[in-house]
Short mmCIF file of C-alpha atoms and ligand atoms in Angstrom, two decimals:
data_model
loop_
_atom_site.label_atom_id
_atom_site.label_comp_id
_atom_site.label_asym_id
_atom_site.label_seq_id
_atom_site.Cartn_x
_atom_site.Cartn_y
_atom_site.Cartn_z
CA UNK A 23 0.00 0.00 0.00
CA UNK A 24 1.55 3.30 -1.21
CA UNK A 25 0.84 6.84 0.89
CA UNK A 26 -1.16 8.57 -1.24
CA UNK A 27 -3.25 11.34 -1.33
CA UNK A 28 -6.68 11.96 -0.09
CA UNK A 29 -9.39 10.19 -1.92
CA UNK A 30 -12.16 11.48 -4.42
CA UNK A 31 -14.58 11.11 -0.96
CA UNK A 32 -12.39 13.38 1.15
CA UNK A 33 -14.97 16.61 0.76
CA UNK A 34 -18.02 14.40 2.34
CA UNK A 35 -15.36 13.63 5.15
CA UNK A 36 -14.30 17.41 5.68
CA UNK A 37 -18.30 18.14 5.80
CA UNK A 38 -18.65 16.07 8.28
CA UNK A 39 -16.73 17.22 10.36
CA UNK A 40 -17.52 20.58 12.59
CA UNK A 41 -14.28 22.25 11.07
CA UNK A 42 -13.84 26.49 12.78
CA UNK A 43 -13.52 27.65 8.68
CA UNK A 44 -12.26 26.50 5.17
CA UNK A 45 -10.13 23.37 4.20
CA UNK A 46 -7.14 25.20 2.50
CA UNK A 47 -5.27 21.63 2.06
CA UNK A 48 -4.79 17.80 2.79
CA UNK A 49 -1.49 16.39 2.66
CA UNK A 50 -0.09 12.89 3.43
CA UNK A 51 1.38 12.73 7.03
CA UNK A 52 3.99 10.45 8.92
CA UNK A 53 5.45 7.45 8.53
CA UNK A 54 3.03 4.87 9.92
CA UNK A 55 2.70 1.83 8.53
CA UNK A 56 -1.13 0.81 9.35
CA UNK A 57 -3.64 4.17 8.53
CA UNK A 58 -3.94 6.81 5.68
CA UNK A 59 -3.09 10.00 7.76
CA UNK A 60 -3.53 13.21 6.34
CA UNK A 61 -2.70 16.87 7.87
CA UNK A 62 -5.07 19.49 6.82
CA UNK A 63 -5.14 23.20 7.12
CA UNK A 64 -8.06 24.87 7.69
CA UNK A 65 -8.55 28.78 7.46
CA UNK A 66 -9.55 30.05 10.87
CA UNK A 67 -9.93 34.35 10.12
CA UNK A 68 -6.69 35.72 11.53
CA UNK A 69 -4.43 32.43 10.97
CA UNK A 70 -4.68 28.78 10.32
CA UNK A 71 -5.36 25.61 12.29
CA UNK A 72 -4.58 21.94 11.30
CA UNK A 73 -6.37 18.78 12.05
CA UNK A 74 -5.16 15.02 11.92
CA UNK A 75 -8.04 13.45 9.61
CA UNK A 76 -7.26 9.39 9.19
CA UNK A 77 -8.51 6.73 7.44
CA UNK A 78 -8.47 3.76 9.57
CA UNK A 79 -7.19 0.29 8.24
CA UNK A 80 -10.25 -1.59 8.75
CA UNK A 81 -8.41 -4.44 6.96
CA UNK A 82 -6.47 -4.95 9.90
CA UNK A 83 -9.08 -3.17 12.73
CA UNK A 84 -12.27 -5.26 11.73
CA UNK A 85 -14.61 -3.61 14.47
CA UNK A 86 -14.15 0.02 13.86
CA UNK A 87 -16.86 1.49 16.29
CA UNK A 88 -15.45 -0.79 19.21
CA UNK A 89 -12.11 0.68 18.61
CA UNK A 90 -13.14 4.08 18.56
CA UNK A 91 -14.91 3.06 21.88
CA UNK A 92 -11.78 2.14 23.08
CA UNK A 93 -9.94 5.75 22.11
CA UNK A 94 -12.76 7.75 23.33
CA UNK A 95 -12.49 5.92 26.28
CA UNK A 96 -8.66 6.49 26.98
CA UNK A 97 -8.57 9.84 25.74
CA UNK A 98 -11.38 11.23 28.04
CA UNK A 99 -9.65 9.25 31.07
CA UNK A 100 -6.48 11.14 30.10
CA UNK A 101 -7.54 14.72 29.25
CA UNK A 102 -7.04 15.90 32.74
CA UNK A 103 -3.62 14.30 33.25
CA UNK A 104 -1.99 14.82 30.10
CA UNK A 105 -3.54 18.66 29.08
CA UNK A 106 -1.94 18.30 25.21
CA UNK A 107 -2.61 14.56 24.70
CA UNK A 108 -4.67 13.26 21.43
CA UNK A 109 -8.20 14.61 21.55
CA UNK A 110 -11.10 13.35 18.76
CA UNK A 111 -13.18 15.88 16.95
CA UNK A 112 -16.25 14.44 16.97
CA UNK A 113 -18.45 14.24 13.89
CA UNK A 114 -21.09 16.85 13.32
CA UNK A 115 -23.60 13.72 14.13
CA UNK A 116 -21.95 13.13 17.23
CA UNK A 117 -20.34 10.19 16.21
CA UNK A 118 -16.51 9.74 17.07
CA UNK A 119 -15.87 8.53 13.47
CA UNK A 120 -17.57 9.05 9.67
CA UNK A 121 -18.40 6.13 7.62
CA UNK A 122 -18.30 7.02 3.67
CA UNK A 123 -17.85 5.33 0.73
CA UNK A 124 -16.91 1.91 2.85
CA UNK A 125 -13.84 3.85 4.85
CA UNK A 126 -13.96 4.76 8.32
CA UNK A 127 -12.66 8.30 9.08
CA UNK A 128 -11.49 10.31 12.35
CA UNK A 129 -10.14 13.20 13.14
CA UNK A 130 -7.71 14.66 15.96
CA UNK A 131 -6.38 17.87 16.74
CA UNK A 132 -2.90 18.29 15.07
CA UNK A 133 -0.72 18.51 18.62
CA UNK A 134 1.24 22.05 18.14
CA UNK A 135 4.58 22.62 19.11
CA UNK A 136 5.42 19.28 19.37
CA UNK A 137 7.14 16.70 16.72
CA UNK A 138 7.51 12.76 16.75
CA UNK A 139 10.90 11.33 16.19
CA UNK A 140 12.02 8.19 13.70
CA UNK A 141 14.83 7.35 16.00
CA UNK A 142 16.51 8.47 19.50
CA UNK A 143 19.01 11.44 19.45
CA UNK A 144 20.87 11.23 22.84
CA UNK A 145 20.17 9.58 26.16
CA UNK A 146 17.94 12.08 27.68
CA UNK A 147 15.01 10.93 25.07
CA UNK A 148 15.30 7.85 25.80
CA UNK A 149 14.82 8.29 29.34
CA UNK A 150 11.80 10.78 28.63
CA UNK A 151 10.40 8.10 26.16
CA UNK A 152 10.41 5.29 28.67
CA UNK A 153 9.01 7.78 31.13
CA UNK A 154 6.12 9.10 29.35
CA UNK A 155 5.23 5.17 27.87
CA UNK A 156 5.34 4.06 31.57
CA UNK A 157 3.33 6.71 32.65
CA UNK A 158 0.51 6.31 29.86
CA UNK A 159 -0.22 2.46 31.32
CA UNK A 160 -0.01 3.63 34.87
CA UNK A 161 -2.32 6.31 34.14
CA UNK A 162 -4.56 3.74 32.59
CA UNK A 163 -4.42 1.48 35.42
CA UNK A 164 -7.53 2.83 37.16
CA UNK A 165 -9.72 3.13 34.10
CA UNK A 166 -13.47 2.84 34.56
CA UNK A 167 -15.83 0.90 32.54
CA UNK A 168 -14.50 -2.82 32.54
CA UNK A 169 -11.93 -4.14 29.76
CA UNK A 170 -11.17 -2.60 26.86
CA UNK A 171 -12.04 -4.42 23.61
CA UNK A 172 -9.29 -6.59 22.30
CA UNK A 173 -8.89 -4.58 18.64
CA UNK A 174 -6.78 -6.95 16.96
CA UNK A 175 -6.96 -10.54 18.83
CA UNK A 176 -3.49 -12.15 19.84
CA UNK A 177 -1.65 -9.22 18.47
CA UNK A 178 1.30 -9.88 20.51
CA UNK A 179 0.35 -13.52 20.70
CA UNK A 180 4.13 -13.91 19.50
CA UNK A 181 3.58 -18.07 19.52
CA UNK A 182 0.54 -17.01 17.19
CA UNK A 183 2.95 -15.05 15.05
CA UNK A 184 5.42 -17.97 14.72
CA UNK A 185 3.04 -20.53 13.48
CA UNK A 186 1.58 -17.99 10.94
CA UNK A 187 5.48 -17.58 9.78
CA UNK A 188 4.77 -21.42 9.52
CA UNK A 189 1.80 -21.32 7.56
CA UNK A 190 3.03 -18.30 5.33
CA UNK A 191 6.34 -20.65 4.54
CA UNK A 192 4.57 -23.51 3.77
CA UNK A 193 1.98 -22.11 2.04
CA UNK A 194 4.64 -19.97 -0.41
CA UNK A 195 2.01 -18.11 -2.31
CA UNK A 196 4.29 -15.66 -3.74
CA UNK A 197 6.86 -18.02 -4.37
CA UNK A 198 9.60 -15.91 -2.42
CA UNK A 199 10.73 -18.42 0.38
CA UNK A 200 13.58 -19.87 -1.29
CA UNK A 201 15.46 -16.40 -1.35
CA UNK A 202 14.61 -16.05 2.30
CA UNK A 203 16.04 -19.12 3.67
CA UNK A 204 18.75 -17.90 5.85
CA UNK A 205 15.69 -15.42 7.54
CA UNK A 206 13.21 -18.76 8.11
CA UNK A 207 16.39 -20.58 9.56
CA UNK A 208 16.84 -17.89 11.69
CA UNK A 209 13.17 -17.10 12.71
CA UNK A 210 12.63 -21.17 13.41
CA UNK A 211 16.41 -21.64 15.36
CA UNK A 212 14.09 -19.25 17.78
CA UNK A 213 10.92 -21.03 18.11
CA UNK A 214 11.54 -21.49 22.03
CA UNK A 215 11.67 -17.63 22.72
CA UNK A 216 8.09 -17.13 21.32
CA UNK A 217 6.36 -19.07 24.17
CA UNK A 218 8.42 -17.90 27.22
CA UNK A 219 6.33 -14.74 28.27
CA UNK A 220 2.98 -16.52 27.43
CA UNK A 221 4.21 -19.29 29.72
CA UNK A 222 4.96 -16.79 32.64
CA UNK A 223 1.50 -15.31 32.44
CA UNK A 224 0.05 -19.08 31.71
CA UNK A 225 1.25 -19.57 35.54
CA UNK A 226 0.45 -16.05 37.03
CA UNK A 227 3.69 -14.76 37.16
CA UNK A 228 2.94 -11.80 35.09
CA UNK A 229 -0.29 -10.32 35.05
CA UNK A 230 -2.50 -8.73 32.26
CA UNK A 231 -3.03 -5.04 32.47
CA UNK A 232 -3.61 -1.80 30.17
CA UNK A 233 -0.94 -1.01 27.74
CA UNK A 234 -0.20 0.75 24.37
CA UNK A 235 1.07 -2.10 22.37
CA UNK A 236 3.02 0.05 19.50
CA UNK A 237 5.07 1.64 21.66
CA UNK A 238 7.13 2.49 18.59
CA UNK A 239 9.38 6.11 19.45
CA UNK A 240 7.46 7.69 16.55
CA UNK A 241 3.97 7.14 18.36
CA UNK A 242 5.17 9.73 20.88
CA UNK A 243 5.18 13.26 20.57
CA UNK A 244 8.39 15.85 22.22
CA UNK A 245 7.58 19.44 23.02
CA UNK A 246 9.62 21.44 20.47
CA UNK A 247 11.09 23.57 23.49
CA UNK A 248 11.31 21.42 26.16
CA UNK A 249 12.17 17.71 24.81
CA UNK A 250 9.15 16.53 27.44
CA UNK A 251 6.94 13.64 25.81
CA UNK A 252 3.81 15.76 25.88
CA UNK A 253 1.69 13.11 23.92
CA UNK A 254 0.79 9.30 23.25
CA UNK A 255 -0.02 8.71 19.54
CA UNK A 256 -1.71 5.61 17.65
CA UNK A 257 -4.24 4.56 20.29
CA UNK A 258 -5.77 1.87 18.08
CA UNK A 259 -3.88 -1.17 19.76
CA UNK A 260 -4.45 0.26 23.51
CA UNK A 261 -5.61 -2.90 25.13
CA UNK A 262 -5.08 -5.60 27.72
CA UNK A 263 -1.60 -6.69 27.09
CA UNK A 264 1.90 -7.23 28.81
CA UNK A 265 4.56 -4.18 30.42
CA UNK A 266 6.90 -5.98 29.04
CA UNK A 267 5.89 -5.79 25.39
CA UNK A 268 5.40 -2.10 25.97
CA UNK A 269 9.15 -2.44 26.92
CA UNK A 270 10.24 -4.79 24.61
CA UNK A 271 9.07 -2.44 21.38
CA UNK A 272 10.91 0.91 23.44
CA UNK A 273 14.45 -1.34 22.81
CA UNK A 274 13.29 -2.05 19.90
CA UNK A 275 13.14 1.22 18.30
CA UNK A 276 14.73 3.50 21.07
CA UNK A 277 17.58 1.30 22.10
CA UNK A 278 19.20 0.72 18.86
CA UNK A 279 21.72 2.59 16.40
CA UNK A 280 19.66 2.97 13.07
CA UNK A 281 15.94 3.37 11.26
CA UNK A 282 14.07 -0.22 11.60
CA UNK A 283 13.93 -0.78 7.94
CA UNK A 284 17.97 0.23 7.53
CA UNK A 285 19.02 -0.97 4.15
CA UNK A 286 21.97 -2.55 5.45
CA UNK A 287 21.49 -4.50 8.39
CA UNK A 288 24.90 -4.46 9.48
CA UNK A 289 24.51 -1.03 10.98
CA UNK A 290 21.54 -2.61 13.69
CA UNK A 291 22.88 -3.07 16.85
CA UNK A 292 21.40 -2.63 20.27
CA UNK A 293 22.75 1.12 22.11
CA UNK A 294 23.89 0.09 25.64
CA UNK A 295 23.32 4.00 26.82
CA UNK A 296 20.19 4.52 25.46
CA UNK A 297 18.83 0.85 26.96
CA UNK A 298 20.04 2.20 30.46
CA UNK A 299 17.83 4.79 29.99
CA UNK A 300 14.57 3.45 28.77
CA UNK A 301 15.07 1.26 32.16
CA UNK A 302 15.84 3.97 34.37
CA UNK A 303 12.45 6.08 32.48
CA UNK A 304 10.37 3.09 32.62
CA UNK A 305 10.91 1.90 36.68
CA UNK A 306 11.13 5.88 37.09
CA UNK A 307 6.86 5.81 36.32
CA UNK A 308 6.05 2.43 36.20
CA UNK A 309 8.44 0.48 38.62
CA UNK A 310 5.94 0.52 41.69
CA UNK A 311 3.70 -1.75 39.62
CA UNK A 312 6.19 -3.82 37.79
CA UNK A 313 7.29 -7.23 39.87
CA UNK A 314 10.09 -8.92 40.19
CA UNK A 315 9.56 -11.81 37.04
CA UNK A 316 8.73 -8.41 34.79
CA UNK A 317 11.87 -6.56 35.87
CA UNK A 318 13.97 -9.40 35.42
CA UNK A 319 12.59 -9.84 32.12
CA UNK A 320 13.40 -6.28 30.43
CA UNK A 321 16.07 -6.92 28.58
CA UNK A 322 14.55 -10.12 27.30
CA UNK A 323 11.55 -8.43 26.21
CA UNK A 324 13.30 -6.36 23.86
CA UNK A 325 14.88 -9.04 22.20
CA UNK A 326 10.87 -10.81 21.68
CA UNK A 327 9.64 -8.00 20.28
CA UNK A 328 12.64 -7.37 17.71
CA UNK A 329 12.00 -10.92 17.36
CA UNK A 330 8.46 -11.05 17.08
CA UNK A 331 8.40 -7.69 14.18
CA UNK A 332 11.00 -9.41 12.37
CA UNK A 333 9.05 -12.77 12.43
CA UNK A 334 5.87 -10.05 11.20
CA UNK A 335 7.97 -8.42 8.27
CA UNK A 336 8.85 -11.74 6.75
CA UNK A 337 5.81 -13.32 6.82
CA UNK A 338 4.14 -10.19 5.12
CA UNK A 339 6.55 -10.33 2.12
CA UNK A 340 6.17 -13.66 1.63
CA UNK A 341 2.62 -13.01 1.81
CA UNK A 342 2.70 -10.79 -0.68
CA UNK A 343 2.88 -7.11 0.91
CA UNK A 344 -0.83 -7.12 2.10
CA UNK A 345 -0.04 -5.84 5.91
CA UNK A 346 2.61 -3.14 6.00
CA UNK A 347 3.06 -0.03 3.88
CA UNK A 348 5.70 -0.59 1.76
CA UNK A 349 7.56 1.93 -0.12
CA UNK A 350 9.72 0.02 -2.02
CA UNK A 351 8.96 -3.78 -3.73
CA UNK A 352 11.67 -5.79 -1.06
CA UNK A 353 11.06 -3.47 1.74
CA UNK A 354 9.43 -5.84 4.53
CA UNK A 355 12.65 -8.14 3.68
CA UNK A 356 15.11 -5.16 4.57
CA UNK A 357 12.75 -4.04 7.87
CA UNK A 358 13.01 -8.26 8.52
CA UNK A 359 17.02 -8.05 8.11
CA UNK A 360 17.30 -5.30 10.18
CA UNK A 361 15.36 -6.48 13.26
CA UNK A 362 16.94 -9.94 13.07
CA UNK A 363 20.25 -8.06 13.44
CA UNK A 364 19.02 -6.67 16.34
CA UNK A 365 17.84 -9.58 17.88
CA UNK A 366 21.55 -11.06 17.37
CA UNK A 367 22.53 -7.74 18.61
CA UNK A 368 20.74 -8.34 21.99
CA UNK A 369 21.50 -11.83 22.19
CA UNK A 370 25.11 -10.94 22.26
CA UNK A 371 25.06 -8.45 24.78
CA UNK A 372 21.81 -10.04 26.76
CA UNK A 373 24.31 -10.17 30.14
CA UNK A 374 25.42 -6.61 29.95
CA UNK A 375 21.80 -5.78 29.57
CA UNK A 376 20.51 -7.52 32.96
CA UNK A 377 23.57 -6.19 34.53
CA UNK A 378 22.07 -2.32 33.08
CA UNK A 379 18.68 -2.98 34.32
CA UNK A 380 20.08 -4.32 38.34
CA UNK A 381 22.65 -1.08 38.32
CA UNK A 382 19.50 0.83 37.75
CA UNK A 383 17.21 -1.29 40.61
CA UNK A 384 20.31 -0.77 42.66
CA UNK A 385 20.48 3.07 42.02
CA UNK A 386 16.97 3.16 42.85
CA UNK A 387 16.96 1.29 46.42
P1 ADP B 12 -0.29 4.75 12.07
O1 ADP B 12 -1.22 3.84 12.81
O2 ADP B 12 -0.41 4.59 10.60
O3 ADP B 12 1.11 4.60 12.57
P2 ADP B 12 -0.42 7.21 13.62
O4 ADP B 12 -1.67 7.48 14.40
O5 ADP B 12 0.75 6.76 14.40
O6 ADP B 12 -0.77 6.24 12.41
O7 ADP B 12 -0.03 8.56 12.87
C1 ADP B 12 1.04 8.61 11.96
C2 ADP B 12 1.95 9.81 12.27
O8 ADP B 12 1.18 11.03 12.15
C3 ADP B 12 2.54 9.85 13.67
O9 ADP B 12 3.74 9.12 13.75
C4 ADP B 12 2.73 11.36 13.89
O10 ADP B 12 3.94 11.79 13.31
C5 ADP B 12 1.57 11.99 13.11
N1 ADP B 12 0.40 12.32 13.97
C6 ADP B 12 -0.63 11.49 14.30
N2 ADP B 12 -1.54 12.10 15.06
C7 ADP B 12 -1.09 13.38 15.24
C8 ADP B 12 -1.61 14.54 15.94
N3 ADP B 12 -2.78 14.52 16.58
N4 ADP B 12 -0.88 15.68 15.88
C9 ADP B 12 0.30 15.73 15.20
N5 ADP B 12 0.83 14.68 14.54
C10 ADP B 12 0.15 13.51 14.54
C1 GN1 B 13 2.90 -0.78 12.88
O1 GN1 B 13 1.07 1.80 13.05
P1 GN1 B 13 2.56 1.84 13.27
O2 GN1 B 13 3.33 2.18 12.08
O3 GN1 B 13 2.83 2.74 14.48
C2 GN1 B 13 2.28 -1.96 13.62
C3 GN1 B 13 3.15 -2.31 14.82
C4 GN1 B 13 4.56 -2.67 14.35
C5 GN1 B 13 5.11 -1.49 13.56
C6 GN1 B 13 6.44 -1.83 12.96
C7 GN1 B 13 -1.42 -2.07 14.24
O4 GN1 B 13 2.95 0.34 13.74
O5 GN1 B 13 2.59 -3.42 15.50
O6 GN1 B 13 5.38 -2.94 15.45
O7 GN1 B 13 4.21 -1.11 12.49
N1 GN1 B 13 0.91 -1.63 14.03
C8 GN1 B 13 -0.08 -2.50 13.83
O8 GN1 B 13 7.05 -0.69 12.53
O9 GN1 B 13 0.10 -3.61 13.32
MG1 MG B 14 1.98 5.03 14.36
#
């Protein structure tokens, strides 16, 4: 799926939405991989204001009014605690979304003086990251209104993930496994790692609670002035889960040296510094809820969910390129490359890491 521009139906969308003046243009927006986003200037009298107007993937999100239940629901809880976080527009029918032409629309307030990053600059945003990720779930702990809907089911399910790897290999609709083979070696020499956090929360160890579940750095927004995290992005996967894969995909794409879908995987490796960090943000917000099993699993869970992407990336290209955006025709191979290299880049330094994250218990006692 390319990023293109806004569709022939865009003007019903814009009318139904109570905008304060004139559209003066709709451009394509970010880099995510799952939703058309579009930024869009509207004429206000004395100035300009922009709005966030996105298409949702309902490919992928297949109950569209129960995840927009969900967002309404987090975003209200939040308002008071986190003054510039995402807010909806709602529709002019009072709806939180606008169904035309079979797409689902919403729209947010574009977050001013604030930007999202690709990848971490220097230690103190990692810490900040951590911090404000940590904080979101522990701000989420007391939420009323029973569970949230699961939006995509077994989404980190990373077990499920493997055997649909399987499938996808065995299946070989696009005919691409046999240049891959070194990647399925690599993804199936893992097979054990996929079932060790399921297994821990199989025997209570770990518990389920509220979490983000893309805690990807560019679904977080700095304060242009300041550096603070000012605001959680890309609510659609906020839903019972684990910490630790909240953690897992911070060292995942805070703790490491280059973009995720680096051309040449030889420059992944995990950053020491920056992995420090993210522990020392995360137990700075979140370690009173955290136990022991989920602290000693930290550095672990970054590994899984480098792991458990990579595992996602290859079984969408053999697949055929029908899950992430792609902008180039072997580009879920590359972002597969790259992660594995990360994995081997945490495996190899996996002691150092647990060494980090009890220097950073210690520091705390
Ligand atoms: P996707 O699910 O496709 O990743 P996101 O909701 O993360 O979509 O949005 C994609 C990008 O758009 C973000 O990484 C961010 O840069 C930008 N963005 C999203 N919402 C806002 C907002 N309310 N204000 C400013 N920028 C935003
Ligand atoms: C997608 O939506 P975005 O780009 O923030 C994906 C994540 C992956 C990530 C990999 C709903 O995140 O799970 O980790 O790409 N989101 C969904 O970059 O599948
Ligand atoms: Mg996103």
């Amino acid at each position: 799926m390319s990023h293109t521009p806004p569709p022939p139906e865009f003007k019903r969308v814009i009318a139904a939405f109570p905008l304060p003046g004139q559209v003066l243009s709709a451009t394509p927006y970010g880099n995510g991989h799952i939703n058309e986003t579009f930024v869009t200037v509207v004429d206000v009298g004395r100035g300009t204001r922009r709005f966030i107007f996105q298409k949702i993937n309902h490919k992928i999100f297949k109950k569209v009014p129960e995840l927009m239940q969900n967002i309404t629901r987090v975003t209200e809880h939040l308002r008071l605690r986190q003054p510039r976080g995402l807010a909806l527009v709602s529709a002019k029918d009072g709806q939180d979304y606008y169904f035309v032409n079979g797409g689902w629309w919403r729209v947010y307030d574009f977050i001013e003086g604030a930007h999202s990053v690709e990848t971490i600059a220097k230690v103190a945003q990692a810490r900040e990251a951590a911090r404000a990720f940590g904080e979101f779930s522990a701000m989420l702990a007391d939420l009323p209104g029973g569970r949230l809907h699961d939006t995509i089911p077994n989404f980190h399910h990373t077990r499920s993930r493997f055997e649909a790897l399987r499938r996808a290999v065995t299946a070989d609709k696009t005919k691409r496994a046999v240049e891959v083979k070194p990647e399925i070696d690599f993804a199936f020499a893992r097979e054990a790692d996929t079932d060790v956090l399921l297994d821990l929360l199989a025997r209570g160890e770990i518990t389920e609670r509220v979490t983000h579940n893309d805690t990807k750095i560019n679904n977080l927004m700095f304060d242009n002035e300041t550096g603070r995290a000012v605001a959680v992005l890309d609510l659609d996967t906020v839903m019972p889960g684990l910490a630790l894969y909240d953690f897992g995909d911070m060292v995942r794409t805070a703790a490491c040296s280059t973009f995720e879908d680096d051309q040449d995987p030889s420059r992944m490796k995990v950053v020491l510094p920056y992995f420090k960090a993210l522990v020392t943000g995360y137990l700075e917000s979140a370690g009173e809820v955290l136990n022991a099993t989920e602290r000693a699993h930290l550095a672990f869970s970054g590994k899984l969910i480098a792991f458990e992407t990579g595992l996602r990336f290859l079984t969408d290209f053999l697949e055929g390129d029908v899950y992430f955006r792609i902008k180039r025709p072997r580009h879920n191979l590359e972002r597969c490359r790259t992660q594995f290299a990360l994995v081997k880049s945490i495996e190899d330094n996996l002691k150092e890491m647990n060494r980090l994250v009890a220097e950073v218990e210690k520091a705390r006692k």
